[in-house]
PDB file of C-alpha atoms in Angstrom:
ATOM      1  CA  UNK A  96       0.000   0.000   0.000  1.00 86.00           C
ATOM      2  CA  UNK A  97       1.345   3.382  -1.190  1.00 91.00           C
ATOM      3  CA  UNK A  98       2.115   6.147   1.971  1.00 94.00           C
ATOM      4  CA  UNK A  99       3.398   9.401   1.151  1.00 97.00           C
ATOM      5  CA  UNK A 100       5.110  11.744   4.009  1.00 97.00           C
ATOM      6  CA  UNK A 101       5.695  15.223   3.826  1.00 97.00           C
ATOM      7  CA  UNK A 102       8.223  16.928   6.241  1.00 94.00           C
ATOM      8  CA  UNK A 103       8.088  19.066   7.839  1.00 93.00           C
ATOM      9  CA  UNK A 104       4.775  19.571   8.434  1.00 95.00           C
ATOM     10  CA  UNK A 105       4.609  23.065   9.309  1.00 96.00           C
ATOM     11  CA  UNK A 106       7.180  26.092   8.494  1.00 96.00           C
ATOM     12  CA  UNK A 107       7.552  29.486   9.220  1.00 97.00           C
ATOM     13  CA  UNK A 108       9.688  32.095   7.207  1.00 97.00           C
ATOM     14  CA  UNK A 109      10.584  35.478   6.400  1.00 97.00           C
ATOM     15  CA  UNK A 110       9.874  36.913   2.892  1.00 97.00           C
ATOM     16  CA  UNK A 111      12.380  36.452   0.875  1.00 97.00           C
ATOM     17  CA  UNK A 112      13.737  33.195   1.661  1.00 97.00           C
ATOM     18  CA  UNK A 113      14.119  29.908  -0.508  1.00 97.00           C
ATOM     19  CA  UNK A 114      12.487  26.892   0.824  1.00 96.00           C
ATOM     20  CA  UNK A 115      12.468  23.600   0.424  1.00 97.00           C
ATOM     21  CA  UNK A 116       9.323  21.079   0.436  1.00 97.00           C
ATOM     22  CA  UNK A 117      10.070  17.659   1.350  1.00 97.00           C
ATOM     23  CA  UNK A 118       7.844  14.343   0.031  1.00 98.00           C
ATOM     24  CA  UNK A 119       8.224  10.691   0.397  1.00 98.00           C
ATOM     25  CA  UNK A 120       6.377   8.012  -0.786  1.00 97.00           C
ATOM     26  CA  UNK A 121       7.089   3.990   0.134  1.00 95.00           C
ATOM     27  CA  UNK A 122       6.267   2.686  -3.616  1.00 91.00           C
ATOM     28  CA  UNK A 123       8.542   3.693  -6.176  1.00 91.00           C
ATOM     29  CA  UNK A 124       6.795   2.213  -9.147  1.00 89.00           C
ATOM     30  CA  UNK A 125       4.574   5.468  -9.519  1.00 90.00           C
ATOM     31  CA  UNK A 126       3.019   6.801 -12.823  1.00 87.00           C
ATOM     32  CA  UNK A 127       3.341  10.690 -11.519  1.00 89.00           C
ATOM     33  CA  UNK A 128       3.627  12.935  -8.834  1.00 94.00           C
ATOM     34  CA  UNK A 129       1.981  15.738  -8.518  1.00 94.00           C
ATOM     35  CA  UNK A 130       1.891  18.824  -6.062  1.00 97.00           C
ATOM     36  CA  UNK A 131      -0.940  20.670  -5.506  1.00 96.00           C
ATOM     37  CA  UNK A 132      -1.552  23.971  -3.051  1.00 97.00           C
ATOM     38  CA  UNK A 133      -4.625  24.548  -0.635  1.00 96.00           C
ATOM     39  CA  UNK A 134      -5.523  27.752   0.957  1.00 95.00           C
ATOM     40  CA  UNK A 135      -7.317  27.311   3.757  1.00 91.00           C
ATOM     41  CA  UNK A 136     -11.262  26.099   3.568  1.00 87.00           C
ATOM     42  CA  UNK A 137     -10.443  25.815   0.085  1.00 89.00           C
ATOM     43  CA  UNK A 138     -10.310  23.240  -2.738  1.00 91.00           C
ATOM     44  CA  UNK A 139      -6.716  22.391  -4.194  1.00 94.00           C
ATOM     45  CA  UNK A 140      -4.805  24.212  -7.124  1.00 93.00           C
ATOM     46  CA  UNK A 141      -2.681  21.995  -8.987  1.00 92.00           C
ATOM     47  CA  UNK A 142       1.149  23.209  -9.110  1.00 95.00           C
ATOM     48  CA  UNK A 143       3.417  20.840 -10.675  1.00 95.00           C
ATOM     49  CA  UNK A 144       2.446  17.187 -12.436  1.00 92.00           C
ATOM     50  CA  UNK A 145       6.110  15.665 -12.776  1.00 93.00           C
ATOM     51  CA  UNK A 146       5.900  12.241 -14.799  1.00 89.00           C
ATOM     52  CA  UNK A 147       7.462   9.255 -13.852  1.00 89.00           C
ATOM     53  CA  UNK A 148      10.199   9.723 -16.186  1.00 90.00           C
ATOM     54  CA  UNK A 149      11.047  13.105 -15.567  1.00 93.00           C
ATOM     55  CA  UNK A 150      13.516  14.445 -12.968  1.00 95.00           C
ATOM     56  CA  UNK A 151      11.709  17.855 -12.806  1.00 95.00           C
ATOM     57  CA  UNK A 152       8.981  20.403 -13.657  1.00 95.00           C
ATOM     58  CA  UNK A 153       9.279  24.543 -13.655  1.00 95.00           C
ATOM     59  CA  UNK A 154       6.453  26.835 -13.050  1.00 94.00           C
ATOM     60  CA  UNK A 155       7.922  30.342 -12.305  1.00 96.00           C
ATOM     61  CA  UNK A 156       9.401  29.964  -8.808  1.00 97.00           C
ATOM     62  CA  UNK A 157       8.532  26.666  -8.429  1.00 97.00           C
ATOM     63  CA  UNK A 158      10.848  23.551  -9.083  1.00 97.00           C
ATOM     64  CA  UNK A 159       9.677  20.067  -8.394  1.00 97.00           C
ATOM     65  CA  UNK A 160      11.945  17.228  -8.819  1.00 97.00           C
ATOM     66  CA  UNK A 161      11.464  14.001  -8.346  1.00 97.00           C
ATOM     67  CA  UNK A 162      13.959  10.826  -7.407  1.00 96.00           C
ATOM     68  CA  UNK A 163      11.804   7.784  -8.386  1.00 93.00           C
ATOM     69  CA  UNK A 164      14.656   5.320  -7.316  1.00 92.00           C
ATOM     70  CA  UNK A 165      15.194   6.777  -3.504  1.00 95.00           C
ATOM     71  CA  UNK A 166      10.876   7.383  -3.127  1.00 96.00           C
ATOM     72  CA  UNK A 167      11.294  11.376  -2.794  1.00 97.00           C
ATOM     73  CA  UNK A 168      10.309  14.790  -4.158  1.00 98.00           C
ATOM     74  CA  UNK A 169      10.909  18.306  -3.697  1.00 98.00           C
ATOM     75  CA  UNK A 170       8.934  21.443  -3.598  1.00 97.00           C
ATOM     76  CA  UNK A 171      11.557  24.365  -4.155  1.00 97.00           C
ATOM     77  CA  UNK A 172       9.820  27.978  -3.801  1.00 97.00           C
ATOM     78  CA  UNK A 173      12.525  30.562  -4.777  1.00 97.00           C
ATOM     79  CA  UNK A 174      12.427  33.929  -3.388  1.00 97.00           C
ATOM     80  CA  UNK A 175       9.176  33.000  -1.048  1.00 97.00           C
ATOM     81  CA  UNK A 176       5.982  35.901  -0.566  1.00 97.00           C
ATOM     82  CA  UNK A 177       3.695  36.078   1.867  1.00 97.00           C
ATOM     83  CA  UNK A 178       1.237  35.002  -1.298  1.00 97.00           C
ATOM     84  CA  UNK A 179       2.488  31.950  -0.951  1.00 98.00           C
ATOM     85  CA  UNK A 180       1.120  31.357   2.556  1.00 98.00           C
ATOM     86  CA  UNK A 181      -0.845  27.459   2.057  1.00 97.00           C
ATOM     87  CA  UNK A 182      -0.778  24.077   2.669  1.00 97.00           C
ATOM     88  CA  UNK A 183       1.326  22.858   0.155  1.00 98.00           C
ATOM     89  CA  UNK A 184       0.261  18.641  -0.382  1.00 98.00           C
ATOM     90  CA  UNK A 185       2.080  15.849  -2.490  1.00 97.00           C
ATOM     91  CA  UNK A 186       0.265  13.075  -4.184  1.00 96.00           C
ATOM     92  CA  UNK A 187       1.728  10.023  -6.268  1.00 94.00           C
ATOM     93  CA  UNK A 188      -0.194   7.874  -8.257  1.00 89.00           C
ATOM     94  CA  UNK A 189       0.887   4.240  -9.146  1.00 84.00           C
ATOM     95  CA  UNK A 190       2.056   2.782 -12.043  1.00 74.00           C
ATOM     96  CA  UNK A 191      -1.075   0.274 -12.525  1.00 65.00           C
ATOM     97  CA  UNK A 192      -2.959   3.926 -13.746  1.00 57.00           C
ATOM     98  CA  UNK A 193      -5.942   3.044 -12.129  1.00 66.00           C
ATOM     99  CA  UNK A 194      -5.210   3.598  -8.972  1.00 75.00           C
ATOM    100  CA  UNK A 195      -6.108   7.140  -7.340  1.00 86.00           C
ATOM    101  CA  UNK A 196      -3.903   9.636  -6.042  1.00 90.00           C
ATOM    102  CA  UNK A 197      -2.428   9.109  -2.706  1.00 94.00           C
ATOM    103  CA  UNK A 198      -2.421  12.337  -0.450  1.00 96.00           C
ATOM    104  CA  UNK A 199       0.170  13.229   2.484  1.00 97.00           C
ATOM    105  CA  UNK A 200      -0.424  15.543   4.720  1.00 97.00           C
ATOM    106  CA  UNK A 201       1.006  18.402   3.660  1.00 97.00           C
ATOM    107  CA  UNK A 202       3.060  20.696   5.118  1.00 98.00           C
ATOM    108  CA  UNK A 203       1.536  23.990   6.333  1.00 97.00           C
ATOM    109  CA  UNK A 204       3.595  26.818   5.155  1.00 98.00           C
ATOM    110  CA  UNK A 205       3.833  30.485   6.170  1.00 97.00           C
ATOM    111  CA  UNK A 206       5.697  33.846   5.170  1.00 98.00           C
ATOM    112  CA  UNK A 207       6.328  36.269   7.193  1.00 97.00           C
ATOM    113  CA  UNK A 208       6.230  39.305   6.124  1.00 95.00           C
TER     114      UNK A 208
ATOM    115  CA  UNK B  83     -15.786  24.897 -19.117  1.00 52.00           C
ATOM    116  CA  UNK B  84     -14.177  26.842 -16.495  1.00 71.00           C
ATOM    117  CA  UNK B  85     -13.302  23.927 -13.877  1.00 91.00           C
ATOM    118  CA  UNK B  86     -14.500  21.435 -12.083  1.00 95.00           C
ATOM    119  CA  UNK B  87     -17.653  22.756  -9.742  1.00 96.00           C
ATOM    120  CA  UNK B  88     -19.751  21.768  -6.483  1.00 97.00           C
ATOM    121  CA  UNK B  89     -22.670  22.443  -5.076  1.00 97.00           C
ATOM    122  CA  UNK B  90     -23.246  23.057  -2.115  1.00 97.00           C
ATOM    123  CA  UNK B  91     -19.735  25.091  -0.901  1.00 96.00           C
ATOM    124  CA  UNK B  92     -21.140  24.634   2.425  1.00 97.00           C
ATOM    125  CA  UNK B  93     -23.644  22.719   4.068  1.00 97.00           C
ATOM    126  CA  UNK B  94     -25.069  22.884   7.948  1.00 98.00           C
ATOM    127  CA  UNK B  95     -27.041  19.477   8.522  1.00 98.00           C
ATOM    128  CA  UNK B  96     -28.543  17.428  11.989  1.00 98.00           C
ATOM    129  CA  UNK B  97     -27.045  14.551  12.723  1.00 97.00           C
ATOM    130  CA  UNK B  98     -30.202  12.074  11.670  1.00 97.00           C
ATOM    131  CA  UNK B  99     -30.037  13.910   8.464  1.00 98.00           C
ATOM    132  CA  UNK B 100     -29.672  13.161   4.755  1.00 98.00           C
ATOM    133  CA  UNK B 101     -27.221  15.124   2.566  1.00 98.00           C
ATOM    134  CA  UNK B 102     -26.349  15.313  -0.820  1.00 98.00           C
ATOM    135  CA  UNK B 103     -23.438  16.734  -2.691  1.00 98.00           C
ATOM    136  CA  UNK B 104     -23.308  17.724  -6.569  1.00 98.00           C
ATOM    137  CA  UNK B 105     -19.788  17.587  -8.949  1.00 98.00           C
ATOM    138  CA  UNK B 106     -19.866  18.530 -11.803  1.00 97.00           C
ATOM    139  CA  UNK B 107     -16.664  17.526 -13.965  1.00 95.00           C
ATOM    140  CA  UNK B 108     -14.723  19.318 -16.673  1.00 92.00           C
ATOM    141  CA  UNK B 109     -16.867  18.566 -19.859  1.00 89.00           C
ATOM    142  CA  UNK B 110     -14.381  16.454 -21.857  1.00 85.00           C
ATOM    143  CA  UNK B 111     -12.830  14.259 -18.365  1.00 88.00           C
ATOM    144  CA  UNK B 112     -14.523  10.687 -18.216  1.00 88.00           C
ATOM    145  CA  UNK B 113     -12.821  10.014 -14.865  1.00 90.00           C
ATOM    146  CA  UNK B 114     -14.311  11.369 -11.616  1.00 94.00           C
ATOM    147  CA  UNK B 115     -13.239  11.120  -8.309  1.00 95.00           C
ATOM    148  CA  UNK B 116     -14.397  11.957  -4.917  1.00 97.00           C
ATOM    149  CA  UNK B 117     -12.441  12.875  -1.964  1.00 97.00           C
ATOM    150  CA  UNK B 118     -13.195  13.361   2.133  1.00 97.00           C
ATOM    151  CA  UNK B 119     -10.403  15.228   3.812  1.00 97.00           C
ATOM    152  CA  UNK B 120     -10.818  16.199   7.431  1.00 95.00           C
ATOM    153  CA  UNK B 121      -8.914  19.235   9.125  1.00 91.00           C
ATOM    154  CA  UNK B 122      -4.819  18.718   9.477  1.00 90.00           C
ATOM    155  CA  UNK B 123      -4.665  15.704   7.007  1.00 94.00           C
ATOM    156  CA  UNK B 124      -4.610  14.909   3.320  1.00 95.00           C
ATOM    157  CA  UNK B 125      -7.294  14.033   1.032  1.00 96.00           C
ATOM    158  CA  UNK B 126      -8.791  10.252   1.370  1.00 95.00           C
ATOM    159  CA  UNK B 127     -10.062   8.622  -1.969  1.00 95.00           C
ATOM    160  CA  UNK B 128     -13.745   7.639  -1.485  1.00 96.00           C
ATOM    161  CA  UNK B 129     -14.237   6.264  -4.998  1.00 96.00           C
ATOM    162  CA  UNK B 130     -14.436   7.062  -8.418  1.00 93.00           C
ATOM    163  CA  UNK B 131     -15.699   6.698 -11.855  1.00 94.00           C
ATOM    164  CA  UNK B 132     -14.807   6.095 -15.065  1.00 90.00           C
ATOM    165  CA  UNK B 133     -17.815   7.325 -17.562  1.00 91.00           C
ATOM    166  CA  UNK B 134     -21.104   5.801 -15.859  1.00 92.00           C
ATOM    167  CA  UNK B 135     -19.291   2.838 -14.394  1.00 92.00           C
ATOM    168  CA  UNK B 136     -18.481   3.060 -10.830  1.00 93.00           C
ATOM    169  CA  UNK B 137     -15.055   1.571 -10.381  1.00 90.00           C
ATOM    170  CA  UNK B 138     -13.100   1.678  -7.101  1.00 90.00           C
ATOM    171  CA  UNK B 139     -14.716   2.059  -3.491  1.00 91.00           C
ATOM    172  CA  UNK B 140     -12.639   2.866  -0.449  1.00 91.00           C
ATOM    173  CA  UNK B 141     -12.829   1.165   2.851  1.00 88.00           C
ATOM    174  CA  UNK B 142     -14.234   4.415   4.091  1.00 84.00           C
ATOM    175  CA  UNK B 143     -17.111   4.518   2.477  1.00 87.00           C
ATOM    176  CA  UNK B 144     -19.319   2.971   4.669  1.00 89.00           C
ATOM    177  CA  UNK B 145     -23.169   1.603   3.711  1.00 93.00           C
ATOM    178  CA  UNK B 146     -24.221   5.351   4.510  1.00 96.00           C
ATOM    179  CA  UNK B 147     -23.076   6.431   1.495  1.00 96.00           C
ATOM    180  CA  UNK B 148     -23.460   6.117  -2.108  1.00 96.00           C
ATOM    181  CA  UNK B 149     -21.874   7.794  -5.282  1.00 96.00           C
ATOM    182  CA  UNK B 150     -23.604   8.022  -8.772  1.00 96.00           C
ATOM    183  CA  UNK B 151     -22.814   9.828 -11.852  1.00 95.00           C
ATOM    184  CA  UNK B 152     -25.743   8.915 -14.166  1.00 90.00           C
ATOM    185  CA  UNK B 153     -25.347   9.438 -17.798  1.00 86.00           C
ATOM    186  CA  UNK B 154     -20.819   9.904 -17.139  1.00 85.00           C
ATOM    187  CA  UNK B 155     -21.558  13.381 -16.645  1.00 90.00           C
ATOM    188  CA  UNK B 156     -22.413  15.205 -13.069  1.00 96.00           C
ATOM    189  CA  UNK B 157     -22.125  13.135 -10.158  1.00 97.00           C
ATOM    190  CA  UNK B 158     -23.865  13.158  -6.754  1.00 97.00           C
ATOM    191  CA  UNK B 159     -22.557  11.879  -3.304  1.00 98.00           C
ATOM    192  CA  UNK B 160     -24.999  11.033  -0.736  1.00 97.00           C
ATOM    193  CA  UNK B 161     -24.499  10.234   2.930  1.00 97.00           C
ATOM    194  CA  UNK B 162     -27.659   9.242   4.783  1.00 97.00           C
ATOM    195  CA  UNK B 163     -28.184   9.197   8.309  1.00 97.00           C
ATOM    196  CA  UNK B 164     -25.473  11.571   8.884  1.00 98.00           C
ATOM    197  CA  UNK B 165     -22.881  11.483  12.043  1.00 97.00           C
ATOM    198  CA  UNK B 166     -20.914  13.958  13.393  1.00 96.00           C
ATOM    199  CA  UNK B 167     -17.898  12.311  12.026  1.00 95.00           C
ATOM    200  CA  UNK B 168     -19.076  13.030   8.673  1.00 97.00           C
ATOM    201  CA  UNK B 169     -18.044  16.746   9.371  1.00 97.00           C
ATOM    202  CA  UNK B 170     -15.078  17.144   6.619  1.00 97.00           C
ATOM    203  CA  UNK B 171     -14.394  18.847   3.432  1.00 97.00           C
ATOM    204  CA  UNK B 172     -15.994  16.731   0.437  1.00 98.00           C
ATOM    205  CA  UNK B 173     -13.404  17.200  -2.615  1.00 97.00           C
ATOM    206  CA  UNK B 174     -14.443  15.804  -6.362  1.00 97.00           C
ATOM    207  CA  UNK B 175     -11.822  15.727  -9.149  1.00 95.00           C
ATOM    208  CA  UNK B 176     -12.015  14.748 -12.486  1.00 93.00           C
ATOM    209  CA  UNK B 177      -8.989  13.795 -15.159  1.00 88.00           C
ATOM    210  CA  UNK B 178      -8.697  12.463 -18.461  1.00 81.00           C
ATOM    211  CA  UNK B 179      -8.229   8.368 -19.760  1.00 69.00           C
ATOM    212  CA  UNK B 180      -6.628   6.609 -21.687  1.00 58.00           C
ATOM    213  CA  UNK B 181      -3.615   8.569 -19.916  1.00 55.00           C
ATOM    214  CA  UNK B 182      -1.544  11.270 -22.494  1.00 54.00           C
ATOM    215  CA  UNK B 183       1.967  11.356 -22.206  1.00 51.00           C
ATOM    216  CA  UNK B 184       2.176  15.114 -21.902  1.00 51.00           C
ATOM    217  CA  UNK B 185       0.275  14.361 -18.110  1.00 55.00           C
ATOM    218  CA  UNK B 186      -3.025  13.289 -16.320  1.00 62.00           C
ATOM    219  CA  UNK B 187      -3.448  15.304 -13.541  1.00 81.00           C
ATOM    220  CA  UNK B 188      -6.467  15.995 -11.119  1.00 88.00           C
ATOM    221  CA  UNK B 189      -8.663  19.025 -10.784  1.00 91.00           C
ATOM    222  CA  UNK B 190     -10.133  19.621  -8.292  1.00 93.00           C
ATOM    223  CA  UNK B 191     -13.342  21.166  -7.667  1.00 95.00           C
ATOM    224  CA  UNK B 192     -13.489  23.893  -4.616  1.00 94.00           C
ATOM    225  CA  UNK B 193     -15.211  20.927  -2.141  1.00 96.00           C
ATOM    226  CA  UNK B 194     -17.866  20.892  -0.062  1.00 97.00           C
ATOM    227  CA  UNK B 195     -17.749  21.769   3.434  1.00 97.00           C
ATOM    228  CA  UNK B 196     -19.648  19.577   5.459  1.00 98.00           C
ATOM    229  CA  UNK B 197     -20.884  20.424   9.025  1.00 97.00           C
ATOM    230  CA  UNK B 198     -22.673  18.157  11.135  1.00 98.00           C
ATOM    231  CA  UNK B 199     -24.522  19.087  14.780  1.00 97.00           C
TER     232      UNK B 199
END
């Protein structure tokens, strides 16, 4: 059975800092990975979909990559605003395809300002 | 198509009470999924869809409840006889098969906030 971890599960920092999201996931044989963003009470806003055969995805100042082999992804936020104030959750889904996405956590991030 | 939408965004029910929830996909997915995610944790899969055909069911979703989407279009989830441990946020997503190399992500609708007294 897949599990995905994200550490840490909460951070604080000041504006202007780079920061670094941490996933793991127990069942390397995934199709893609995929990180999505939720403000709070809200639905989720997809980020970055990384495919199982990639080693990253860019969006702006976002960088995902993705280490099939050792079960971990990163979330890299360059040059962080408060904007970016969410829960930031990773989800994998397995190679079979018809499996659904499998959440973690998520790691509760905030920018100060 | 703007997205994937639900109906209600937030709902106040007795416990006792029957509740239903409406998702309606982006036009041209034929998957759909639903999703119960409760405060501090991820998402849980519920079940899902592929055109009319419901495919998958979780573990979590007890006898209470039951998922259709008539016609592969709009789906509705209904929980009967509801608890207070019902009380969650009720996502729906929807993505396209056969999978596309250039990605098959989820959208997700804006959930359904459930409340249960």
């Amino acid at each position: 059975k897949q599990e995905v971890t994200q550490i840490p599960a909460a951070l604080s920092v000041p504006e202007g800092e780079n920061l670094v999201l941490n996933c793991s996931f127990t069942d390397s044989a995934i199709y893609n990975l995929q990180w999505f963003r939720q403000d709070p009470g809200k639905g989720l806003t997809s980020l970055l979909l990384i495919q199982s055969s990639q080693r990253e995805q860019t969006s702006g100042r976002l960088n995902a990559s993705l280490d099939k082999s050792s079960g971990r992804s990163t979330l890299y936020i360059a040059a962080s605003q408060p904007g970016d104030s969410a829960t930031y959750l990773c989800a994998v889904r397995s190679y079979s395809g018809n499996t659904p996405l499998v959440f973690g956590k998520g790691t509760r991030l905030s920018v100060i300002a | 198509d703007t997205g994937v939408s639900q109906d209600p965004r937030h709902k106040i029910t007795k416990r006792g009470q029957n509740v239903t929830f409406r998702c309606d996909p982006i036009s041209e997915h034929n998957r759909l999924y639903w999703y119960r995610q409760t405060l501090g944790q991820g998402p849980e899969f519920l079940t899902y869809f592929q055109n009319e055909a419901q495919l998958e069911k979780s573990r979590l979703l007890s006898d209470r409840f039951s998922a259709e989407r008539p016609k592969g279009s709009f789906s509705t989830l209904e929980i009967q006889r509801t608890e207070q441990g019902d009380s969650a946020m009720y996502l729906c997503a929807s993505s396209v098969v056969p999978l596309v190399p250039r990605g098959d992500g989820y959208t997700f609708g804006s959930g359904t906030r459930l409340t249960v007294v």
